[in-house]
PDB file of C-alpha atoms in Angstrom:
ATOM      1  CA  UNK A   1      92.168  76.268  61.053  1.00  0.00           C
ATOM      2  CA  UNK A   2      93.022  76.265  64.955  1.00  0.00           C
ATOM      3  CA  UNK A   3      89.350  77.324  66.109  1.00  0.00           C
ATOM      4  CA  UNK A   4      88.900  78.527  69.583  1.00  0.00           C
ATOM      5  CA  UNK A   5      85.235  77.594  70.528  1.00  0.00           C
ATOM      6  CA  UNK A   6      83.821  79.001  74.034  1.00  0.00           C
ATOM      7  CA  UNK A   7      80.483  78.149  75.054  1.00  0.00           C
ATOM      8  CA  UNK A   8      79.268  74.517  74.509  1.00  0.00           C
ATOM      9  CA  UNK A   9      75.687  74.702  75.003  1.00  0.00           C
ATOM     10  CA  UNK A  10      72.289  73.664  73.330  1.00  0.00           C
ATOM     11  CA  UNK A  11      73.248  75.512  70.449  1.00  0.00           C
ATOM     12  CA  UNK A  12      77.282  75.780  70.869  1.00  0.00           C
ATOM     13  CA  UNK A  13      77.646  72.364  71.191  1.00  0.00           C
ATOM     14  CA  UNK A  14      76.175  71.010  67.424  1.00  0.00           C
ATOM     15  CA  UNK A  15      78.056  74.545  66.070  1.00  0.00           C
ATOM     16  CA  UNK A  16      81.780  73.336  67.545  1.00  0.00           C
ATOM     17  CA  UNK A  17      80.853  69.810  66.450  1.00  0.00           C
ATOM     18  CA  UNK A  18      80.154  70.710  62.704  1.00  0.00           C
ATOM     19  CA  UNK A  19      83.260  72.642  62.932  1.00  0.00           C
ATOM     20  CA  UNK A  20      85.233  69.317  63.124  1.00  0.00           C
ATOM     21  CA  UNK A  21      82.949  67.715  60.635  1.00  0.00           C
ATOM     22  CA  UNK A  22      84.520  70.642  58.087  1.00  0.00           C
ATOM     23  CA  UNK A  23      87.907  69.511  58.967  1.00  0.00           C
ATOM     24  CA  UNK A  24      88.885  72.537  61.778  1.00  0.00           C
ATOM     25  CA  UNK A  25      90.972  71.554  65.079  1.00  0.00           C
ATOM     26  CA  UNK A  26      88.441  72.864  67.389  1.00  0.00           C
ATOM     27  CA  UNK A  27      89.628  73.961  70.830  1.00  0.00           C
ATOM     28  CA  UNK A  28      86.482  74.114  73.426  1.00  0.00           C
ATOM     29  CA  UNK A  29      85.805  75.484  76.563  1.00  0.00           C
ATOM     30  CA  UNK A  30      82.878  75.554  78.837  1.00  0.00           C
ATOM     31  CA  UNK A  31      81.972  75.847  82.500  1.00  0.00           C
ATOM     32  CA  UNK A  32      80.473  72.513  82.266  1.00  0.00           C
ATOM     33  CA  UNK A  33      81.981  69.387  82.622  1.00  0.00           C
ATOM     34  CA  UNK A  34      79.044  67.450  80.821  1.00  0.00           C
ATOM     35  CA  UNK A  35      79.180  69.662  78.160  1.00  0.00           C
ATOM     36  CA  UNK A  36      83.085  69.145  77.719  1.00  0.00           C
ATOM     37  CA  UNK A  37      82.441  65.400  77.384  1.00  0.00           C
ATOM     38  CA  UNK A  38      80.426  65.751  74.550  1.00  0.00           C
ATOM     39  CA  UNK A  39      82.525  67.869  72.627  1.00  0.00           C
ATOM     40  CA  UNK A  40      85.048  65.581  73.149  1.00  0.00           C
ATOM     41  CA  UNK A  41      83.521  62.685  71.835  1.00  0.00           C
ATOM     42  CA  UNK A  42      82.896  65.289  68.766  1.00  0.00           C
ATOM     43  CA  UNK A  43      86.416  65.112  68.386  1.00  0.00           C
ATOM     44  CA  UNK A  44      87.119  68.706  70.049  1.00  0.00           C
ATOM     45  CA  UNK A  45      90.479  69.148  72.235  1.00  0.00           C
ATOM     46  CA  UNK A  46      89.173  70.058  75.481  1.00  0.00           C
ATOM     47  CA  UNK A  47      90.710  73.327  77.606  1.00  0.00           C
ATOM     48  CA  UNK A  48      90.557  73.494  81.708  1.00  0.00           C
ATOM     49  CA  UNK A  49      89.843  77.716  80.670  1.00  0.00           C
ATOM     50  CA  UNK A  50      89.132  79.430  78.316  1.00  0.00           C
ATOM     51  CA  UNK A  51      92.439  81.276  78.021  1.00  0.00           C
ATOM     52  CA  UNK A  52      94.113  78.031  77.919  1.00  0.00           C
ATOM     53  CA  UNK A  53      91.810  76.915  74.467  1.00  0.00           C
ATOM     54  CA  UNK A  54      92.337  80.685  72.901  1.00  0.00           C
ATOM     55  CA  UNK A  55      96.390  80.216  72.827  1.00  0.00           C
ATOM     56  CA  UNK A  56      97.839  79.791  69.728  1.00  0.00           C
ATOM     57  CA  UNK A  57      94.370  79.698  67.884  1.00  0.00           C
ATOM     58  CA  UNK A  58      93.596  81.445  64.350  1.00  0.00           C
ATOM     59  CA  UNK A  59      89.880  81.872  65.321  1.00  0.00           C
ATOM     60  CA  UNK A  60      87.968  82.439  68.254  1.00  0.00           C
ATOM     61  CA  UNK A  61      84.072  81.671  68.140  1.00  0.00           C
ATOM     62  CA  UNK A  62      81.924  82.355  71.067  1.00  0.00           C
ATOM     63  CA  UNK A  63      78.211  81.574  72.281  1.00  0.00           C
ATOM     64  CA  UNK A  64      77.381  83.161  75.276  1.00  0.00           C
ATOM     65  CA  UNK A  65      74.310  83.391  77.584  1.00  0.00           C
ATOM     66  CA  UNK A  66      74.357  87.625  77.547  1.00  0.00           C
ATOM     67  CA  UNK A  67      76.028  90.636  77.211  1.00  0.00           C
ATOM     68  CA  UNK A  68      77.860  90.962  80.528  1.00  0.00           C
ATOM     69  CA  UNK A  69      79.375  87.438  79.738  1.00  0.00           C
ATOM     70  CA  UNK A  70      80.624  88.053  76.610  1.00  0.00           C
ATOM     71  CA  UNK A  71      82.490  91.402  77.311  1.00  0.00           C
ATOM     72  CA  UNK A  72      83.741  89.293  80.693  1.00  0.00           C
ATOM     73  CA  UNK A  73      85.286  86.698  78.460  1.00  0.00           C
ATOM     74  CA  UNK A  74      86.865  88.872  75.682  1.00  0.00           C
ATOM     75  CA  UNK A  75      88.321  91.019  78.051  1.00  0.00           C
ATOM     76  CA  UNK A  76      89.737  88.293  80.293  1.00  0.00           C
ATOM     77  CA  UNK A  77      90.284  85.208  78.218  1.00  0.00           C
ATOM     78  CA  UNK A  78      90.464  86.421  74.352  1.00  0.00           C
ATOM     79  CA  UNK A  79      92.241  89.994  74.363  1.00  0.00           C
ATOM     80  CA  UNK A  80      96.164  89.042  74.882  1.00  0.00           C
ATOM     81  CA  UNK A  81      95.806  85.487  74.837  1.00  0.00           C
ATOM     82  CA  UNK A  82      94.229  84.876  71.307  1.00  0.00           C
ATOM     83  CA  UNK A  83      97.082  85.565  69.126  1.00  0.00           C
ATOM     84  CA  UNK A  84      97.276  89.043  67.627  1.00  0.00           C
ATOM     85  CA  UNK A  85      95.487  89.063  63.919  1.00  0.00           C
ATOM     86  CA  UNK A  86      92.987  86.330  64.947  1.00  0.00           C
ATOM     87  CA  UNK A  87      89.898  86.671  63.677  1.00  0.00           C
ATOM     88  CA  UNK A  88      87.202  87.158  66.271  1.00  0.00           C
ATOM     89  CA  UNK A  89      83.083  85.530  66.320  1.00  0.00           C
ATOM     90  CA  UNK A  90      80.590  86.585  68.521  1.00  0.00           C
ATOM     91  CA  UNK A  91      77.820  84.255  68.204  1.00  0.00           C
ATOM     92  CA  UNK A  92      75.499  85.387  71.083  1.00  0.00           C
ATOM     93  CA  UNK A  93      72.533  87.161  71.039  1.00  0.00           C
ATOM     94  CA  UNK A  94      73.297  90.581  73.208  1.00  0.00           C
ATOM     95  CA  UNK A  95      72.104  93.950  73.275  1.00  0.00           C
ATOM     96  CA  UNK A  96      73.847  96.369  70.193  1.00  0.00           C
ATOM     97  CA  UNK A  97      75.001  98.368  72.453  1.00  0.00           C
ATOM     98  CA  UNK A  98      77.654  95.752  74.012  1.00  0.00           C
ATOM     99  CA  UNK A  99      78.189  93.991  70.650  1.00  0.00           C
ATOM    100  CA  UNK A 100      79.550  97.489  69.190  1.00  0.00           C
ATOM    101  CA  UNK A 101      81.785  97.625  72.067  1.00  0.00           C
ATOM    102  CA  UNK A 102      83.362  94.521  72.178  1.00  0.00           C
ATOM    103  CA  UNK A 103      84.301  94.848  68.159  1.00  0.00           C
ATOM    104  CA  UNK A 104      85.959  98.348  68.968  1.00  0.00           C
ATOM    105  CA  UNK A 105      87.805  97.028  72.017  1.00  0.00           C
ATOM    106  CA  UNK A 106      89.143  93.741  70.339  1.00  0.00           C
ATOM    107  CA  UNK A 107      89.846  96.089  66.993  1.00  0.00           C
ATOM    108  CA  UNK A 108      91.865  98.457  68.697  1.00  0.00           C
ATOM    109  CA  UNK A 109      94.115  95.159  70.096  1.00  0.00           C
ATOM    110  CA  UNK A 110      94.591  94.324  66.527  1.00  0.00           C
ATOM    111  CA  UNK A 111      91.767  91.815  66.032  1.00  0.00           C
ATOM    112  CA  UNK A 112      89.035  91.640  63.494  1.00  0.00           C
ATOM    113  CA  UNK A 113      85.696  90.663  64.770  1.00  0.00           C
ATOM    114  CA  UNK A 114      82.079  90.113  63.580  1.00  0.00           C
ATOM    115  CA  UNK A 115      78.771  90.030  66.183  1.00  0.00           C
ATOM    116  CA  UNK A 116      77.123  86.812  64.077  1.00  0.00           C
ATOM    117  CA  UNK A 117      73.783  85.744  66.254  1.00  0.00           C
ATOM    118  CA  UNK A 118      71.818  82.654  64.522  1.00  0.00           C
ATOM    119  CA  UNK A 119      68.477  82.285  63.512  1.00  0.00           C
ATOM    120  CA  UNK A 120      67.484  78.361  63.587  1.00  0.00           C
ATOM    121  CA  UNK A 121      67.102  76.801  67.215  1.00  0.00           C
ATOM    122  CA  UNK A 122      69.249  73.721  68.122  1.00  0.00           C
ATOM    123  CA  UNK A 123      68.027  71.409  65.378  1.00  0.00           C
ATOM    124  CA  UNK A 124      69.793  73.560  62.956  1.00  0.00           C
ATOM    125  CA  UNK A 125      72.708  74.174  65.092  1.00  0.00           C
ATOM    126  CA  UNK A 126      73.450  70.161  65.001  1.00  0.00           C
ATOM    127  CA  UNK A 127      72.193  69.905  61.422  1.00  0.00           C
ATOM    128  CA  UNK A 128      74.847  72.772  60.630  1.00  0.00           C
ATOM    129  CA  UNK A 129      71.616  74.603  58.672  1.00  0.00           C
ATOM    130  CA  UNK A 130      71.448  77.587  60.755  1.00  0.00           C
ATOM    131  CA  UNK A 131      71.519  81.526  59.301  1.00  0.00           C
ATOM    132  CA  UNK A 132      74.126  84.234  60.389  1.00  0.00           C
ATOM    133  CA  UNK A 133      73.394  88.019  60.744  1.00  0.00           C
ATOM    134  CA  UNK A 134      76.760  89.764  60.933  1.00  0.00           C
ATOM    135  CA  UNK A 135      77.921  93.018  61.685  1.00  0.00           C
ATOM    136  CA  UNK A 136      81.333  94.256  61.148  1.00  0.00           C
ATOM    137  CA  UNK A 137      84.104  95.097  58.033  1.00  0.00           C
ATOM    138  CA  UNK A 138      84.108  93.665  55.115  1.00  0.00           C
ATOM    139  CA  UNK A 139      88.039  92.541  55.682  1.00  0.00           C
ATOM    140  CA  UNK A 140      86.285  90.990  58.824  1.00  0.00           C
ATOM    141  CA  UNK A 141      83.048  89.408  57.353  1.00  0.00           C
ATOM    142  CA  UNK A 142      85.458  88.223  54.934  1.00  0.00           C
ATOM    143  CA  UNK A 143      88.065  86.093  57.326  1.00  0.00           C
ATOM    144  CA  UNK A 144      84.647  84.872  59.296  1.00  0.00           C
ATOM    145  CA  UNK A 145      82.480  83.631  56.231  1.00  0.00           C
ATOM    146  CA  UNK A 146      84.157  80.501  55.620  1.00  0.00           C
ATOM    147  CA  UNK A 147      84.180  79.929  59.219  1.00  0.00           C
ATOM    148  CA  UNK A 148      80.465  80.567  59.800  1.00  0.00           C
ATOM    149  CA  UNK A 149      79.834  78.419  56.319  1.00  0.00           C
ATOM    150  CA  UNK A 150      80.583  75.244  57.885  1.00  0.00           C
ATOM    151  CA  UNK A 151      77.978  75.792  60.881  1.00  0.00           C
ATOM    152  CA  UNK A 152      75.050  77.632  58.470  1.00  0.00           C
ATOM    153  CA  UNK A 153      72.918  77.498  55.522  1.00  0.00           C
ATOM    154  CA  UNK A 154      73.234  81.526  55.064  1.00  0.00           C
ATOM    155  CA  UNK A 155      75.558  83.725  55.954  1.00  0.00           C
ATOM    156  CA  UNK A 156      74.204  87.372  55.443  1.00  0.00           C
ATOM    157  CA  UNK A 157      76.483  90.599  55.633  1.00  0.00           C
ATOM    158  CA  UNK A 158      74.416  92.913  57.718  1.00  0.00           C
ATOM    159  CA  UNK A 159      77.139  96.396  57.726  1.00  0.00           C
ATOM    160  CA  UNK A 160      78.700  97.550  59.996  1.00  0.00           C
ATOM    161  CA  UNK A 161      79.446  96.065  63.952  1.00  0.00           C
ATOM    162  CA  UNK A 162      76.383  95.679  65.818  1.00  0.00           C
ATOM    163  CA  UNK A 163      73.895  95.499  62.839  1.00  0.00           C
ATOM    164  CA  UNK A 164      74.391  91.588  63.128  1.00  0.00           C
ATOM    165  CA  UNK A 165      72.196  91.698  66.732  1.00  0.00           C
ATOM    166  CA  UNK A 166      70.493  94.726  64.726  1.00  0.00           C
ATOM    167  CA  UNK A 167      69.381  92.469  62.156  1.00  0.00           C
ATOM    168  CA  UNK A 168      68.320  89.422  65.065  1.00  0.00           C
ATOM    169  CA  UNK A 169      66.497  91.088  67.422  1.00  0.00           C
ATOM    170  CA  UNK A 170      64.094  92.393  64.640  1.00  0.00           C
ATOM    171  CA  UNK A 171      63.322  89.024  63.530  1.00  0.00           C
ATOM    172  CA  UNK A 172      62.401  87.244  66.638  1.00  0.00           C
ATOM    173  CA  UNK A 173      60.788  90.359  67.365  1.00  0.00           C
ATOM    174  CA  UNK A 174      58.460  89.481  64.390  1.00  0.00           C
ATOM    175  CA  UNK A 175      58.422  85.743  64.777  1.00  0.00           C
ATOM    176  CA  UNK A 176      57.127  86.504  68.581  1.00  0.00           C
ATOM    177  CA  UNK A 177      54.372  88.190  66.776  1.00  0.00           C
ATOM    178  CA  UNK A 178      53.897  85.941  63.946  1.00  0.00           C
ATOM    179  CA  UNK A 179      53.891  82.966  66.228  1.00  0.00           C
ATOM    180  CA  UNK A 180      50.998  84.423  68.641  1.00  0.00           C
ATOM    181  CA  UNK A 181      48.981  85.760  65.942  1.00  0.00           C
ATOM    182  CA  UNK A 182      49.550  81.645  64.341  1.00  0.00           C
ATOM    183  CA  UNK A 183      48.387  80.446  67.751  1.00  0.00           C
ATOM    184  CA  UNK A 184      45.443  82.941  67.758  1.00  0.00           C
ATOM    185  CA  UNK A 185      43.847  81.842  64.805  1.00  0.00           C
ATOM    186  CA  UNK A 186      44.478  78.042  65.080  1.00  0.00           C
ATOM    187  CA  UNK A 187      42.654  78.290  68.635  1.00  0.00           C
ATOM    188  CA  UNK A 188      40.134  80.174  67.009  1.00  0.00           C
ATOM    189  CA  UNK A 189      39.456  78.425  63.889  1.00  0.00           C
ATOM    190  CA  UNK A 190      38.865  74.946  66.495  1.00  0.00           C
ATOM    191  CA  UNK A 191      36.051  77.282  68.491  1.00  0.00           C
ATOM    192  CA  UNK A 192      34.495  77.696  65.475  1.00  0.00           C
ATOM    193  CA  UNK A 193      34.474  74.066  64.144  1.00  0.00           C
ATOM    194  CA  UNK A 194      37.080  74.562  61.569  1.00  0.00           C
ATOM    195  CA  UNK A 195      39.645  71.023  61.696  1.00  0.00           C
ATOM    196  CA  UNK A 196      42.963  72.130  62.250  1.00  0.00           C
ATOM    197  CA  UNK A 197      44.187  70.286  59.059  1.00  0.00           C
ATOM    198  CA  UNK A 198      41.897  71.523  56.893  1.00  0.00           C
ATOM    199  CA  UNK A 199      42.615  75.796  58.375  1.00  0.00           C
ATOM    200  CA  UNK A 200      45.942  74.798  57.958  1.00  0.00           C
ATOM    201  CA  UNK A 201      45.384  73.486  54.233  1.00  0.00           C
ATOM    202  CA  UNK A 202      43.923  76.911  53.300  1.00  0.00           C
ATOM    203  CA  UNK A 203      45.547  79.196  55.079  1.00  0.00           C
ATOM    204  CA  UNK A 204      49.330  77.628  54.164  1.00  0.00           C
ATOM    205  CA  UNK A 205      48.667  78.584  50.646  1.00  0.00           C
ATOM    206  CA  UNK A 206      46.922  81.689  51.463  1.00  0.00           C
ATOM    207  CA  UNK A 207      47.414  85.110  52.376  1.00  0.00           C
ATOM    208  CA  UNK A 208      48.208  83.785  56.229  1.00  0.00           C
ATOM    209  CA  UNK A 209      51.171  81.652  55.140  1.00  0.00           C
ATOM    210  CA  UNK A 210      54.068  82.376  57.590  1.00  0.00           C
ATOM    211  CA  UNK A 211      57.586  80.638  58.779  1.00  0.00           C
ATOM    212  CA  UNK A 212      55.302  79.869  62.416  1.00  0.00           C
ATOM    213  CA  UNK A 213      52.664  78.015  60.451  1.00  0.00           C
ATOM    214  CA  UNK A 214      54.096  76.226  57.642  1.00  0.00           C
ATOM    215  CA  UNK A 215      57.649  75.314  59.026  1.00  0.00           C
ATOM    216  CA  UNK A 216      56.761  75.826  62.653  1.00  0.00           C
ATOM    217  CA  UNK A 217      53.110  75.066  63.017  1.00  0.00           C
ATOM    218  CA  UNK A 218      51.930  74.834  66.646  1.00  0.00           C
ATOM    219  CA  UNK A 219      49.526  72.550  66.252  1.00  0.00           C
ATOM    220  CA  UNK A 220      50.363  68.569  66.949  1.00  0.00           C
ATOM    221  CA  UNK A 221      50.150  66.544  64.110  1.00  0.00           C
ATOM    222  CA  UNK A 222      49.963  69.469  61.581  1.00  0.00           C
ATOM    223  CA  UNK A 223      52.514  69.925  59.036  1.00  0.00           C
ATOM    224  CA  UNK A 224      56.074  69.406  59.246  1.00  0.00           C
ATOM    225  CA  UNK A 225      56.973  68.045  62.117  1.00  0.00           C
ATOM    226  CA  UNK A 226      57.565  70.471  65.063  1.00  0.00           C
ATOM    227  CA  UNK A 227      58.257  71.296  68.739  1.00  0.00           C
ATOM    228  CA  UNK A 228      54.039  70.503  69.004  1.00  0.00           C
ATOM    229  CA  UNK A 229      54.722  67.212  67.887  1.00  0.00           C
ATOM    230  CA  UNK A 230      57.295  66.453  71.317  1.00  0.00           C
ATOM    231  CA  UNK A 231      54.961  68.221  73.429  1.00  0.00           C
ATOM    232  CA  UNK A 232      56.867  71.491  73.124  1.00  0.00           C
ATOM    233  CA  UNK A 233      60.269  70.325  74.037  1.00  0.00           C
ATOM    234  CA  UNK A 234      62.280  73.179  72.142  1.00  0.00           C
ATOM    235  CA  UNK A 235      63.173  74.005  69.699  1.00  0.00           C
ATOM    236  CA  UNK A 236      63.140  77.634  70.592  1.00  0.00           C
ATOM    237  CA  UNK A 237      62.434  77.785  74.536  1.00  0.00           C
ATOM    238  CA  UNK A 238      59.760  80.751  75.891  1.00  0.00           C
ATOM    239  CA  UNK A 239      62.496  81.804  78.377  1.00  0.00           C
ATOM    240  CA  UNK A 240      64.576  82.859  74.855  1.00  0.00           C
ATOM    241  CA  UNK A 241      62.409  84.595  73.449  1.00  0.00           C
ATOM    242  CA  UNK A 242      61.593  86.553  75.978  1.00  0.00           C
ATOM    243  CA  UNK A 243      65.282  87.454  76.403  1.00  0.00           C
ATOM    244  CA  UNK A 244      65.988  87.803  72.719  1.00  0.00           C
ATOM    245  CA  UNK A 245      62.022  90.537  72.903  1.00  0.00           C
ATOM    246  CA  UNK A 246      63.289  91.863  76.102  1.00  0.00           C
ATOM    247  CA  UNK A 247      66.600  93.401  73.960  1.00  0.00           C
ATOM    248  CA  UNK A 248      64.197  94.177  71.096  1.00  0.00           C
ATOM    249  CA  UNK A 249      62.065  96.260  73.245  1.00  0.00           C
ATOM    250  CA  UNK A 250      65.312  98.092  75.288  1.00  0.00           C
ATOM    251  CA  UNK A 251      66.930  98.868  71.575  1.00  0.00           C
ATOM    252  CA  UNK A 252      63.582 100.038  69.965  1.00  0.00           C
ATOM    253  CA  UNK A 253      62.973 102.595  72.970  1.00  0.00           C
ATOM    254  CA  UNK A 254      66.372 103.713  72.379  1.00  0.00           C
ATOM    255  CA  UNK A 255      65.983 104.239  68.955  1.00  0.00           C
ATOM    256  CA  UNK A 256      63.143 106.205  69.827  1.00  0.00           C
ATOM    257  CA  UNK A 257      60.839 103.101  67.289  1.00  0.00           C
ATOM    258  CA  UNK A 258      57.359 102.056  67.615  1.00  0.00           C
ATOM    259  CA  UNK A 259      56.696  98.923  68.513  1.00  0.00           C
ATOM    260  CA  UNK A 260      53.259  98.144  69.674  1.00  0.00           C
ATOM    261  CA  UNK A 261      53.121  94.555  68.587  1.00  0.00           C
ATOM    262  CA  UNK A 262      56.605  93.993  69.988  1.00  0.00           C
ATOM    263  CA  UNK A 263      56.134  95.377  72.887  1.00  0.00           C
ATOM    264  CA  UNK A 264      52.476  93.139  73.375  1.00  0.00           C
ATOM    265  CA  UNK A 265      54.202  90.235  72.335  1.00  0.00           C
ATOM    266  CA  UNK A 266      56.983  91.038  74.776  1.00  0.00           C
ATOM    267  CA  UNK A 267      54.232  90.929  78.217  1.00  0.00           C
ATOM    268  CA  UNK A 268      52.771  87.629  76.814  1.00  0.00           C
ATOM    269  CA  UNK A 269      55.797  85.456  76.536  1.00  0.00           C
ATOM    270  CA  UNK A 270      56.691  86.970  80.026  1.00  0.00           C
ATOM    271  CA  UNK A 271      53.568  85.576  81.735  1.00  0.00           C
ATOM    272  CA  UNK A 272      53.941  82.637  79.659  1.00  0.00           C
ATOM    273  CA  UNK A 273      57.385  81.848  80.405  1.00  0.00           C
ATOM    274  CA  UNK A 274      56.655  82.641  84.502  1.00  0.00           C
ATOM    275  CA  UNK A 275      55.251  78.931  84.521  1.00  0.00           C
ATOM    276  CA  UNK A 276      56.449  77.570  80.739  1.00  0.00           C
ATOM    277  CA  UNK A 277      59.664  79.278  80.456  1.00  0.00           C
ATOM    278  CA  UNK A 278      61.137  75.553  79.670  1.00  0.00           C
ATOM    279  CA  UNK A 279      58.771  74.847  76.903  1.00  0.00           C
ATOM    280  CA  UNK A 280      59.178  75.614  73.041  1.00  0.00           C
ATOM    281  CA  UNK A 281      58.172  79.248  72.566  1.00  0.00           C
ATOM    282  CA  UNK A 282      55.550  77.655  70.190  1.00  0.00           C
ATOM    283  CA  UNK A 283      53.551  76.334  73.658  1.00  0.00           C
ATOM    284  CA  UNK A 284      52.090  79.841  73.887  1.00  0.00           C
ATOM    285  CA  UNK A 285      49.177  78.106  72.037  1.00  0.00           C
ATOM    286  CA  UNK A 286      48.064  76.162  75.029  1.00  0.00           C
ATOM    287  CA  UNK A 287      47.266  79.762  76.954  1.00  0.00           C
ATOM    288  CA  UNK A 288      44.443  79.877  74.391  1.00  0.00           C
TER     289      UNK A 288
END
């Protein structure tokens, strides 16, 4: 396919380039110049705009910093310049709100689209092992799978438009939590003369397993390796997650949903990401 790909970034980047890999002309675009280069040499055609990469293409993928962007883009570069019948993917993570809107817009122009945010940081973005939560008809999930195959592990129908950011903003919201809480008890297990190998030998294959310690584990040297073990290069930077709990929060007030935890974890990674917002979100641990 002829796959429009705006937004070459930590994670856009790897995504366009396993496009290629799957045997798709990919047509990029991105503000940055460096970022062009290196799609380039991932054997992308490179576009001056963004309108310029969307004509003529079958597919449009996008992944965008935030919800004003993304609506900015579709309406200027996609709508009228992606041919009519293309097949529209939003990979961003934005608010429901905008990721409903967009879908209806580009819909009623005679597109299908899906919101599809990713769950997997920018090793799995290059490794092409990330997972997709998507939102939107089943004609449209259906056009995007094979699309969102060559870039993912899992690709997971979430319902209708929206539930895709629906669907990611609830899981980071836990993973926030998960991760502190992970952080919480290493730190506390050390103040207590526990090794952090041997905590994370019993805990791992106890009732405290979780994706933050035995896939993630914030603690150098322990477990797979991890962010910890690059001194928190990420990975998963603070300043994300803090974006990614900050729409969590917004949408859970809206939906009139309780969310103490979310809302706790939400103030720490802000005053952690004030001085660390470059590190892995994982760093929170050295706070404790």
């Amino acid at each position: 396919m002829k796959i429009a790909f705006i937004g070459l970034g930590n994670m856009g980047g790897g995504m366009a380039a396993n496009l290629v890999r799957a045997g798709h002309d990919v047509r990029a675009f991105d503000l940055s110049e460096q970022a062009l280069a290196a799609a380039k040499d991932a054997g992308c055609e490179t576009f001056g705009t963004a309108k310029e990469a969307c004509a003529g293409a079958e597919a449009v993928v996008t992944m965008l910093p935030n919800g004003g962007i993304v609506k900015q883009v579709y309406w200027d570069d996609v709508i009228g310049h992606a041919p009519e019948g293309a097949v529209l993917l939003d990979c961003s993570t934005i608010d429901v709100e905008t990721a409903r809107e967009v879908i209806e817009v580009t819909e009623a122009h005679g597109y299908d689209m899906v919101d599809a945010p990713v769950s997997g940081g920018i090793a799995a973005a290059n490794a092409g092992t990330l997972t997709f939560m998507v939102g939107g008809t089943d004609k449209a999930f259906a056009r995007a799978e094979p699309i969102l195959q060559a870039m993912g592990k899992a690709v997971i129908h979430a319902g209708d438009a929206g539930n895709g950011q629906a669907a990611k903003i609830c899981n980071n919201m836990l993973l926030a939590v998960q991760m502190i809480g992970t952080c919480e008890a290493f730190a506390m297990a050390g103040k207590l003369g526990l090794d952090a190998q041997t905590f994370y030998d019993i805990s791992s294959v106890s009732s405290g397993q979780c994706w933050s310690m035995t896939s993630y584990c914030p603690v150098p040297g322990v477990g797979p390796e991890s962010p910890a073990d690059r001194d928190y290069a990420p990975g998963f930077a603070a300043t994300l997650m803090v974006k990614d709990l900050r729409l969590a929060i917004e949408a859970a007030e809206k939906a009139g949903a309780k969310t103490a935890l979310g809302s706790h974890a939400k103030a720490i990674y802000e005053a952690f990401a004030e001085e660390h917002g470059g590190l892995d979100f994982s760093g929170i641990i050295k706070t404790l």
